mmCIF file of C-alpha atoms and ligand atoms in Angstrom:
data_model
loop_
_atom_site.group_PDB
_atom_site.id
_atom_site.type_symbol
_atom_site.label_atom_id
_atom_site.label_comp_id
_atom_site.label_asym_id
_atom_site.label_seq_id
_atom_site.Cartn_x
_atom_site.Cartn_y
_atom_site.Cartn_z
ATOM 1 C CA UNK R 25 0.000 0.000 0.000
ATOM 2 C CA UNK R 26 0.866 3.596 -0.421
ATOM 3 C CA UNK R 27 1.731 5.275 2.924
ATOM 4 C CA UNK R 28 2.146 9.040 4.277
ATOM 5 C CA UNK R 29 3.897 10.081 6.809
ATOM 6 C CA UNK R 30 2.556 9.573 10.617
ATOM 7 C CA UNK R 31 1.049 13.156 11.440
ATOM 8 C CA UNK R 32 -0.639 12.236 14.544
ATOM 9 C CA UNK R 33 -3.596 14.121 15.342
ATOM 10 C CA UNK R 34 -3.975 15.143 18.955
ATOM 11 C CA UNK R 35 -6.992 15.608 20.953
ATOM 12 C CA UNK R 36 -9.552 18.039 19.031
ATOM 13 C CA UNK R 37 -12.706 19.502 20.356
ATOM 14 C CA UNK R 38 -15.533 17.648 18.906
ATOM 15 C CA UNK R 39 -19.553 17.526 19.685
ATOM 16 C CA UNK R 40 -18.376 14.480 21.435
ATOM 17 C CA UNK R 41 -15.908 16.398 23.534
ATOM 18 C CA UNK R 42 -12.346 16.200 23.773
ATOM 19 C CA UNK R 43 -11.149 13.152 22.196
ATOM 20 C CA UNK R 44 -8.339 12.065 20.134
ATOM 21 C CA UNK R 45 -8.770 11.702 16.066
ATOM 22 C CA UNK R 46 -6.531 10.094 14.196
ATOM 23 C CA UNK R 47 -5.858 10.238 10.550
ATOM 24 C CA UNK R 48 -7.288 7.347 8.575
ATOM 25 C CA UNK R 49 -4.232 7.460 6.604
ATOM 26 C CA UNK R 50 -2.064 4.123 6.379
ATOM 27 C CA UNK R 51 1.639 5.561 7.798
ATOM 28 C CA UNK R 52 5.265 4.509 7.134
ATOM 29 C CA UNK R 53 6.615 3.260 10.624
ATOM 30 C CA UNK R 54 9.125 5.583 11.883
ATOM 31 C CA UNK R 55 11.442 2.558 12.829
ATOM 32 C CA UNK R 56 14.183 5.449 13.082
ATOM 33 C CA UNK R 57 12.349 7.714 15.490
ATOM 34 C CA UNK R 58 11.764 5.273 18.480
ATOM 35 C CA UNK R 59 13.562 6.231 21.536
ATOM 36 C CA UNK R 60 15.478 4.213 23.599
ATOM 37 C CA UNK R 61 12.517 4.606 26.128
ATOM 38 C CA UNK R 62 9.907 3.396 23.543
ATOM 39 C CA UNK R 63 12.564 0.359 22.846
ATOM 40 C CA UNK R 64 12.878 -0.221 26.455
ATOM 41 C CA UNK R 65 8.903 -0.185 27.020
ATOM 42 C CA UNK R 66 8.530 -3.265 24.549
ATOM 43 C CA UNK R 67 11.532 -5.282 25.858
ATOM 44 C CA UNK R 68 9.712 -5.058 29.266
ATOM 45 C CA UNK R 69 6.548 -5.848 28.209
ATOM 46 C CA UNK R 70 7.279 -8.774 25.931
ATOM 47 C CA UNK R 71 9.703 -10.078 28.563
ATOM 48 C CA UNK R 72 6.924 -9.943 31.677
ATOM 49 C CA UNK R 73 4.203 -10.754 28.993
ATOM 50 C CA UNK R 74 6.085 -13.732 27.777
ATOM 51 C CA UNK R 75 7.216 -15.319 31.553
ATOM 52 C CA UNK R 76 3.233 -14.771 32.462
ATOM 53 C CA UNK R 77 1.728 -16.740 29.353
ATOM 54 C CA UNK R 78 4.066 -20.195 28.920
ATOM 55 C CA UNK R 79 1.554 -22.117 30.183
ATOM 56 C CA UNK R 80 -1.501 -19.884 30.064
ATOM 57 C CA UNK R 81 -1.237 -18.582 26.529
ATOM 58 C CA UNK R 82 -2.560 -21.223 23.803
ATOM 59 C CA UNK R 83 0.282 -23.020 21.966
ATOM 60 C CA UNK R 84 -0.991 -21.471 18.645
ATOM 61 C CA UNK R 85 -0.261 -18.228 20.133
ATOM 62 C CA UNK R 86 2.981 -18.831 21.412
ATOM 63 C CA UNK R 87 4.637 -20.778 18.800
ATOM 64 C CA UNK R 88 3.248 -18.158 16.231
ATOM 65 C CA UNK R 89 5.318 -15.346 18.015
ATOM 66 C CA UNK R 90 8.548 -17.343 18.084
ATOM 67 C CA UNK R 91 7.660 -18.029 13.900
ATOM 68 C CA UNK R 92 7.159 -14.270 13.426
ATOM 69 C CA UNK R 93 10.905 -13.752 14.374
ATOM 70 C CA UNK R 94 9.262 -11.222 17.091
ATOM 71 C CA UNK R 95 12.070 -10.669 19.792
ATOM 72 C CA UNK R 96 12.149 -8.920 23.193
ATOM 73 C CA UNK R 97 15.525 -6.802 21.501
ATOM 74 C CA UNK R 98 13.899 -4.244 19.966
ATOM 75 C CA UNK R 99 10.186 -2.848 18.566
ATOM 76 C CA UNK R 100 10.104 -5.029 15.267
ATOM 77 C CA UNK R 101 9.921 -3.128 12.134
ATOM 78 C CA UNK R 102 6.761 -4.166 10.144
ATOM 79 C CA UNK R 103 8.511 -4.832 6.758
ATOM 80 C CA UNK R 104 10.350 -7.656 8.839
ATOM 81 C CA UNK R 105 7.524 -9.418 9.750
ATOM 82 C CA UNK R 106 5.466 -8.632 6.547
ATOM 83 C CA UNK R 107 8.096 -11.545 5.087
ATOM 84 C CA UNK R 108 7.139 -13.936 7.838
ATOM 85 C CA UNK R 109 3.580 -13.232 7.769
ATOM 86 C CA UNK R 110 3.317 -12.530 3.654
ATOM 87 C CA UNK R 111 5.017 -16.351 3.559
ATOM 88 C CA UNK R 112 2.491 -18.111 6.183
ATOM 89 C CA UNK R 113 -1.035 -17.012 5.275
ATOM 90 C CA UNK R 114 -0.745 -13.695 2.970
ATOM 91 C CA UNK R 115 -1.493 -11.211 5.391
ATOM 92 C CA UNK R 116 0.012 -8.196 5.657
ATOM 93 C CA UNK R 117 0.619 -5.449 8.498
ATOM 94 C CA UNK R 118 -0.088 -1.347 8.083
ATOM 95 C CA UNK R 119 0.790 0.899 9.918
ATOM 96 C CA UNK R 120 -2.052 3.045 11.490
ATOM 97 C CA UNK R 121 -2.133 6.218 13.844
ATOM 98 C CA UNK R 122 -5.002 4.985 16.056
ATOM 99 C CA UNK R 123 -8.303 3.170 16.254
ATOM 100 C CA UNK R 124 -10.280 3.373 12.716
ATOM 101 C CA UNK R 125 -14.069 3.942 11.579
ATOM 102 C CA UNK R 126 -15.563 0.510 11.685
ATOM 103 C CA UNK R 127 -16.109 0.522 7.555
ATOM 104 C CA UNK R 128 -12.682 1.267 7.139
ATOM 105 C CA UNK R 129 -11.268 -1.204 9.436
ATOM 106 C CA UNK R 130 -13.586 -3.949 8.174
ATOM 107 C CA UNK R 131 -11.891 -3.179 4.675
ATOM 108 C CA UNK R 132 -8.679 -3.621 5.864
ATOM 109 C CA UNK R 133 -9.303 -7.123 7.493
ATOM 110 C CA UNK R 134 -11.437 -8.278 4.452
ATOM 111 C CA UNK R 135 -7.675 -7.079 1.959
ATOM 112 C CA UNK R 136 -5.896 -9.447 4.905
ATOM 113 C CA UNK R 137 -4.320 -5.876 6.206
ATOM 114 C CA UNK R 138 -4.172 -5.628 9.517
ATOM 115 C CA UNK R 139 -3.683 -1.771 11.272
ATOM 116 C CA UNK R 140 -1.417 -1.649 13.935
ATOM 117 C CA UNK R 141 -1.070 1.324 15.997
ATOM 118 C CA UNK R 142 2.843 2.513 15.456
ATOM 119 C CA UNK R 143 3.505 4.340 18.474
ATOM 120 C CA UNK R 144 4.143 2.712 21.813
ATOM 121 C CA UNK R 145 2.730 3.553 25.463
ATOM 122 C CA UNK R 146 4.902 5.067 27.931
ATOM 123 C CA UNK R 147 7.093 3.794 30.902
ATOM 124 C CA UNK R 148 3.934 5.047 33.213
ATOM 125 C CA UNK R 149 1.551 3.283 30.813
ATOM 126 C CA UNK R 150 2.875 -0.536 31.442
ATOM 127 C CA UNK R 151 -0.227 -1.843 32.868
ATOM 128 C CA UNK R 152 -2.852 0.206 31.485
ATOM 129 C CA UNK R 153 -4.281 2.525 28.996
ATOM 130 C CA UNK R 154 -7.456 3.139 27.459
ATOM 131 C CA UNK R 155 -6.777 2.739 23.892
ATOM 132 C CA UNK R 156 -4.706 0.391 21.618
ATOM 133 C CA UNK R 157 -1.125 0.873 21.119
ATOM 134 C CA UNK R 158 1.688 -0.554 19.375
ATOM 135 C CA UNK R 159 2.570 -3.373 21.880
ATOM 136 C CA UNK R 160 -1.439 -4.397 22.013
ATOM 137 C CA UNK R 161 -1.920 -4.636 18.540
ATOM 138 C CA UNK R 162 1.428 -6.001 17.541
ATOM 139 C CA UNK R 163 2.346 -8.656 20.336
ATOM 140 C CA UNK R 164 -1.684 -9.348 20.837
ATOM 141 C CA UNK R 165 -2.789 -9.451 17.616
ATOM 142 C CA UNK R 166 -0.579 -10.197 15.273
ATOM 143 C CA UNK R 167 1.319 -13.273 16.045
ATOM 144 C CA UNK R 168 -2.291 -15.389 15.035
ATOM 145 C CA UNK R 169 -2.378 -14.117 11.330
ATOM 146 C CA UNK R 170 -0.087 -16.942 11.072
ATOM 147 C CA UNK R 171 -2.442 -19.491 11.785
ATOM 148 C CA UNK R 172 -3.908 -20.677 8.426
ATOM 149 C CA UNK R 173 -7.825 -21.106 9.801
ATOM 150 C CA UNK R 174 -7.385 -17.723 12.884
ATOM 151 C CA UNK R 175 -5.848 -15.857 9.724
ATOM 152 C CA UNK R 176 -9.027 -16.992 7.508
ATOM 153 C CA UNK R 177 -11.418 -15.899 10.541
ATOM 154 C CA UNK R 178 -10.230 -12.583 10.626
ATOM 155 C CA UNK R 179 -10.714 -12.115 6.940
ATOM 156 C CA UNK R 180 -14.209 -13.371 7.350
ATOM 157 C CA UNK R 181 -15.011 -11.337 10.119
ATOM 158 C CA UNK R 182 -14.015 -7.939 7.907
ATOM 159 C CA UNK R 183 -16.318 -9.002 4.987
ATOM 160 C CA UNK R 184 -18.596 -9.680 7.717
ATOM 161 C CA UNK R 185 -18.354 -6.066 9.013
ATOM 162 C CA UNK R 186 -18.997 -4.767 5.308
ATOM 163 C CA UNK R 187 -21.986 -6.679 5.292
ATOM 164 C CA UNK R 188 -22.975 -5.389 9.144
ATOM 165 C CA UNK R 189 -22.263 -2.313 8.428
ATOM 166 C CA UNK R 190 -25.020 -1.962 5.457
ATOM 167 C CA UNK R 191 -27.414 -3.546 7.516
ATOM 168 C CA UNK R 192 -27.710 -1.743 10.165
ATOM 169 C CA UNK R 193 -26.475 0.002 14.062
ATOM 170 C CA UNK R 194 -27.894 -3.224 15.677
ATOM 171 C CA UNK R 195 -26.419 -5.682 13.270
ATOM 172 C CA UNK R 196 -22.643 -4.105 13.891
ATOM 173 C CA UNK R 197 -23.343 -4.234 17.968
ATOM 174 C CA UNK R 198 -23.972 -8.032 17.453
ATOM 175 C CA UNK R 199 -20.819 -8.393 15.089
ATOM 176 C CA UNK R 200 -18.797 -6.416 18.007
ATOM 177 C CA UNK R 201 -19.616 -8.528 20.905
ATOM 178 C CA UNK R 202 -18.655 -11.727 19.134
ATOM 179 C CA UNK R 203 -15.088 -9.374 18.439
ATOM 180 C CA UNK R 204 -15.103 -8.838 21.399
ATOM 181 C CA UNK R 205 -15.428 -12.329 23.007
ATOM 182 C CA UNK R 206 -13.354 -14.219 20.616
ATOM 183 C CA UNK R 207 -10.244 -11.792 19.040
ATOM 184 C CA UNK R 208 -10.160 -9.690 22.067
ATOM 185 C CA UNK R 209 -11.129 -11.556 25.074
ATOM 186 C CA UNK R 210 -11.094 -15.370 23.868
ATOM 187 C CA UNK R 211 -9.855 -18.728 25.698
ATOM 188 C CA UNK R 212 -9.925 -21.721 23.815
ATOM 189 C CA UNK R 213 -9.988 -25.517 25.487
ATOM 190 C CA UNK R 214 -6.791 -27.138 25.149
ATOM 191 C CA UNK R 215 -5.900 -31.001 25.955
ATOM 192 C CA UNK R 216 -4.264 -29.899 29.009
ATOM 193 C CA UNK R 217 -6.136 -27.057 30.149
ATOM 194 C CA UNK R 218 -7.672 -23.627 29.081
ATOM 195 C CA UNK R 219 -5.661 -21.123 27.563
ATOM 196 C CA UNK R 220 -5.583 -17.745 26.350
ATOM 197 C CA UNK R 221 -5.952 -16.595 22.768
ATOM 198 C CA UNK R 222 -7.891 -13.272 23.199
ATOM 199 C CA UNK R 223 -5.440 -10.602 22.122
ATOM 200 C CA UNK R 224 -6.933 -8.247 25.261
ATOM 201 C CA UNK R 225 -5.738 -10.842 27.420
ATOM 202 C CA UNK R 226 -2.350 -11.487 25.851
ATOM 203 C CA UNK R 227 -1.573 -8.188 26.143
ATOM 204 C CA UNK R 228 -2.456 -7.220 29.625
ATOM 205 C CA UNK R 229 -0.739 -8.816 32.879
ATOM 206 C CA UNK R 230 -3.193 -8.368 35.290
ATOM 207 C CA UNK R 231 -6.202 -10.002 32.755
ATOM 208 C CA UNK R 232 -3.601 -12.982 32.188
ATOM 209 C CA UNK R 233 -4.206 -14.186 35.258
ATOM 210 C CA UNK R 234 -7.501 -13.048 35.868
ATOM 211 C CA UNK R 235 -9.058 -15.120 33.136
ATOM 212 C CA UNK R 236 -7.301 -18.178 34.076
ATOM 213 C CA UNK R 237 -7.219 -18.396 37.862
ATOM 214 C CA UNK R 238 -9.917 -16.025 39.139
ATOM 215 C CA UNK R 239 -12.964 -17.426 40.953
ATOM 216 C CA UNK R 240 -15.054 -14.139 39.813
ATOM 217 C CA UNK R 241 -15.599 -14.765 36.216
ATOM 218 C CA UNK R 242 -17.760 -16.984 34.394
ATOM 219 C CA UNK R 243 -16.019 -19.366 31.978
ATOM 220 C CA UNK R 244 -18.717 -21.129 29.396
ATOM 221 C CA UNK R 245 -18.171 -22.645 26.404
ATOM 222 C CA UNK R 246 -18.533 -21.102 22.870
ATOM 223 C CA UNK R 247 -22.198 -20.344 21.335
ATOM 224 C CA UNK R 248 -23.026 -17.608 18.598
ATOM 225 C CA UNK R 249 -26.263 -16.140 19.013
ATOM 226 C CA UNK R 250 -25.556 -16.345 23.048
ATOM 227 C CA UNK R 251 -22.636 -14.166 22.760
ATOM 228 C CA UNK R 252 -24.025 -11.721 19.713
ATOM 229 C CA UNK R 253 -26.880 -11.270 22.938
ATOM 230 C CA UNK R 254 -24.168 -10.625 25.625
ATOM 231 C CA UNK R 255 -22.697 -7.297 27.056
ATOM 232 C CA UNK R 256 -19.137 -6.652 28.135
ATOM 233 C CA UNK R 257 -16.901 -4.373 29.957
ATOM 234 C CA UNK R 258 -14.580 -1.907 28.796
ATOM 235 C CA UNK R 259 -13.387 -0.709 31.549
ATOM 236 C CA UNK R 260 -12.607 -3.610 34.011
ATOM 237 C CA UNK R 261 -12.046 -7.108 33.754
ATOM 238 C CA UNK R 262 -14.448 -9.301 31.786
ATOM 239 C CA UNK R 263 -17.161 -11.023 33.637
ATOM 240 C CA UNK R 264 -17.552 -13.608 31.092
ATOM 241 C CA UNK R 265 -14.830 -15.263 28.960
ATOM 242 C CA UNK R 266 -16.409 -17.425 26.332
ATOM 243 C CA UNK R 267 -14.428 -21.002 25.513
ATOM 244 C CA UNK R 268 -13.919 -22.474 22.047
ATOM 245 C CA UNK R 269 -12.573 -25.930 21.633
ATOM 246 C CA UNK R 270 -10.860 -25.281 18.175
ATOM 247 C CA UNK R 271 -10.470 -21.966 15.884
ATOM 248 C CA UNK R 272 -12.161 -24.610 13.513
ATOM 249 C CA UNK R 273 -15.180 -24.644 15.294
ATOM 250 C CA UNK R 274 -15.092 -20.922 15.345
ATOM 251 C CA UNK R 275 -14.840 -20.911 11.726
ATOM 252 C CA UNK R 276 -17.697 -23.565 11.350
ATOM 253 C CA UNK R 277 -19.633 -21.620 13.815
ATOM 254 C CA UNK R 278 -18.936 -18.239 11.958
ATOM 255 C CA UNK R 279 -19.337 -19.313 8.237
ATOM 256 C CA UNK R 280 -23.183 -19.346 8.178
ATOM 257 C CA UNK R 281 -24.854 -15.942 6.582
ATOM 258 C CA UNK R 282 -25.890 -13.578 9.876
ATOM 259 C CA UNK R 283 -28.426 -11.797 8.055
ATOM 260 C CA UNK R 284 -31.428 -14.463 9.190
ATOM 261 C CA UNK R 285 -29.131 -14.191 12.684
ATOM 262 C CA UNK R 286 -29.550 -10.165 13.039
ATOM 263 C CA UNK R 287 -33.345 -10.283 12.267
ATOM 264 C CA UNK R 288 -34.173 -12.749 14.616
ATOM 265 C CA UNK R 289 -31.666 -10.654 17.618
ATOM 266 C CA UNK R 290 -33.700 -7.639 16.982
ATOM 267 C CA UNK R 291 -36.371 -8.468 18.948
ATOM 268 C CA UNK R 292 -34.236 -10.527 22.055
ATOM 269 C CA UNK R 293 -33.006 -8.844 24.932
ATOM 270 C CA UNK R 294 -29.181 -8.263 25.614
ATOM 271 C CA UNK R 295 -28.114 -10.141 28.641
ATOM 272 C CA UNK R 296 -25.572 -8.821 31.170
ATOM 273 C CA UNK R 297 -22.001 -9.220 30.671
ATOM 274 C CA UNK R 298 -21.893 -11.648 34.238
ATOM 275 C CA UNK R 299 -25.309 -13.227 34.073
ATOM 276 C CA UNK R 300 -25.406 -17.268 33.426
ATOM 277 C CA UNK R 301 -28.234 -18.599 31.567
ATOM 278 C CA UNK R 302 -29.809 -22.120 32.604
ATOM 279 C CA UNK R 303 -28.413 -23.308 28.954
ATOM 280 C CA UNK R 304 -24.982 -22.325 29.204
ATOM 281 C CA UNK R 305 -22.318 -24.863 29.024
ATOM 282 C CA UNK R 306 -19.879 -23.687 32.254
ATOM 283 C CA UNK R 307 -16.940 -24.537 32.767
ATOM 284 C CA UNK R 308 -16.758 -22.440 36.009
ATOM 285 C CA UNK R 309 -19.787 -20.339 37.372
ATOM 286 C CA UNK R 310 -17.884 -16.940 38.251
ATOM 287 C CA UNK R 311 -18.207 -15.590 42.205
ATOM 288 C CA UNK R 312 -18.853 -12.225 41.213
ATOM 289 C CA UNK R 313 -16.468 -10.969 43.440
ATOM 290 C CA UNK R 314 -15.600 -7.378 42.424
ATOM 291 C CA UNK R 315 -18.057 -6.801 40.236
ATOM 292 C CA UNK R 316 -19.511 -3.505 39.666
ATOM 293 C CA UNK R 317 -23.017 -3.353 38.820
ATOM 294 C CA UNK R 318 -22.907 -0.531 36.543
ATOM 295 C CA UNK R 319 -21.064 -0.098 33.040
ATOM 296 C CA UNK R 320 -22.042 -3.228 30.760
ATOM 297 C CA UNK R 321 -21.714 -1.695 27.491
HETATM 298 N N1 LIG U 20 -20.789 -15.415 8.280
HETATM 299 C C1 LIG U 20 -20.733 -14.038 8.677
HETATM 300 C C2 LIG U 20 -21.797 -13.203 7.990
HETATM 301 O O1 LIG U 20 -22.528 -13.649 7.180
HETATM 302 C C3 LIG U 20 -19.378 -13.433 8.393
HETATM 303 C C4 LIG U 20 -18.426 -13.702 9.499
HETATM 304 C C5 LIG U 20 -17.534 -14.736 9.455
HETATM 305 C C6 LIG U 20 -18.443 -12.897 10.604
HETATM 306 C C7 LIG U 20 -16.657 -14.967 10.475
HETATM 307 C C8 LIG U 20 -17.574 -13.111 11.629
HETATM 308 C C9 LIG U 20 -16.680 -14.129 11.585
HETATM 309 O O2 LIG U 20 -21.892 -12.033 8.277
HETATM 310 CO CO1 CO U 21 -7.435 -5.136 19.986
#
């Protein structure tokens, strides 16, 4: 792709208040202009991240990130592990300022280009911050493009977005949630035990263990409509995680048309991101412990 530039817009005042907006433009990384702090923040993160997941992480995601060539050493530079990633499954990374309007994300995925934020949090940022940065995006979400059927999801799920997006406001909160409960906040059932595969989770410390160990969250296993129905949180841990026993069933489970699927959520309720429904398969009923009652989106 042709790229610009990253001119990083900062916060603007909008009729939505002060909030960042980024350029929709697809950037050159400027490999040349990361600091030795900005170095230093991904060799810390990928380090603890690393130690925390052997053993909680799936081994899809794991041995994906040692085939990517991605290394604690330095921030990788995206034409690096274009080769790796242009040589297992065709996709390609871009670089991106920030978040993106859904319809032009969606077109992305559905091209197999995935936008990753180039700039990196800072030192005071390790554990938190409210939007994606380079380290989310690149160790969380990247290292499963090399998986031939996770790689063929994602593509699905951007043509799926198109088609959301034409439909309808309601349609594209259905397609979100299920997003949101597989890409971002996923755990998939492994012989020996659940593991992470959600790129939320990867990415954060705290949610690592959380997800995994935690009496306070429901775990229960994989089912469309169920999640398209469900609520989350944006701003604290899940309540929920939702299990899948194979990204093949998640591509079996995905490939039917959701237009019939959208009609017939129109007229269903949401359910609350921590409630557990008589026909849930559970693998663990969640304590609640913690919870705040306010704030599903
Ligand atoms: N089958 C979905 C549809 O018709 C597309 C899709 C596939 C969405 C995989 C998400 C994941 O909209
Ligand atoms: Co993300």
């Amino acid at each position: 792709m042709n790229t610009n530039p990253p001119k990083r817009v900062e916060h603007q005042q909008t009729d939505k208040g002060y909030v960042p907006v980024y350029t929709t433009d697809v950037v050159e990384q400027p490999w040349a202009g990361y600091s030795a702090t900005d170095h230093e923040v991904w060799a810390t993160l990928f380090k603890r991240q690393r130690e925390i997941l052997l053993g909680r992480a799936s081994d899809a995601f794991l041995l994906a990130q040692d085939a990517m060539g991605m290394t604690p050493d330095a921030i990788p530079k995206f034409d690096d592990l274009n080769i790796a990633l242009g040589a297992a499954t065709g996709w390609e990374i871009i670089g991106v300022e920030g978040l993106l309007p859904e319809l032009t994300f969606f077109d992305h995925l559905a091209n197999r280009r995935f936008p990753v934020t180039w700039w990196i949090r800072k030192p005071e940022q390790l554990d938190y911050l409210a939007e994606p940065d380079l380290f989310h995006d690149l160790f969380g979400h990247v290292p499963l493009l090399m998986n031939p059927v996770f790689a063929d999801y994602m593509q699905c799920y951007g043509r799926g977005g198109v088609k959301a997006h034409g439909i309808g406001p309601e349609a594209l909160v259905n397609l979100t949630r299920l997003y949101w409960y597989t890409v971002e906040f996923g755990l998939i059932k492994q012989a020996d035990g659940l593991r992470i595969y959600g790129s939320g989770i990867v990415s954060s410390k705290g949610e690592s263990i959380h997800c995994l160990e935690s009496d306070a969250p429901n775990r229960i296993g994989f089912d469309l409509e169920r999640i398209m129905r469900t609520r989350y949180r944006i701003d604290t841990y899940q309540k929920t995680y939702f299990v899948i026993d194979s990204f093949e069933q998640l591509m079996q489970a995905t490939a039917p048309d959701f237009t019939p699927i959208y009609a017939r959520l129109a007229s269903r309720d949401s359910i609350p991101a921590g409630e557990v429904l008589a026909t849930d398969p559970v693998f663990h009923r969640g304590s609640g412990e913690g919870w705040l009652n306010d704030g599903d989106v």
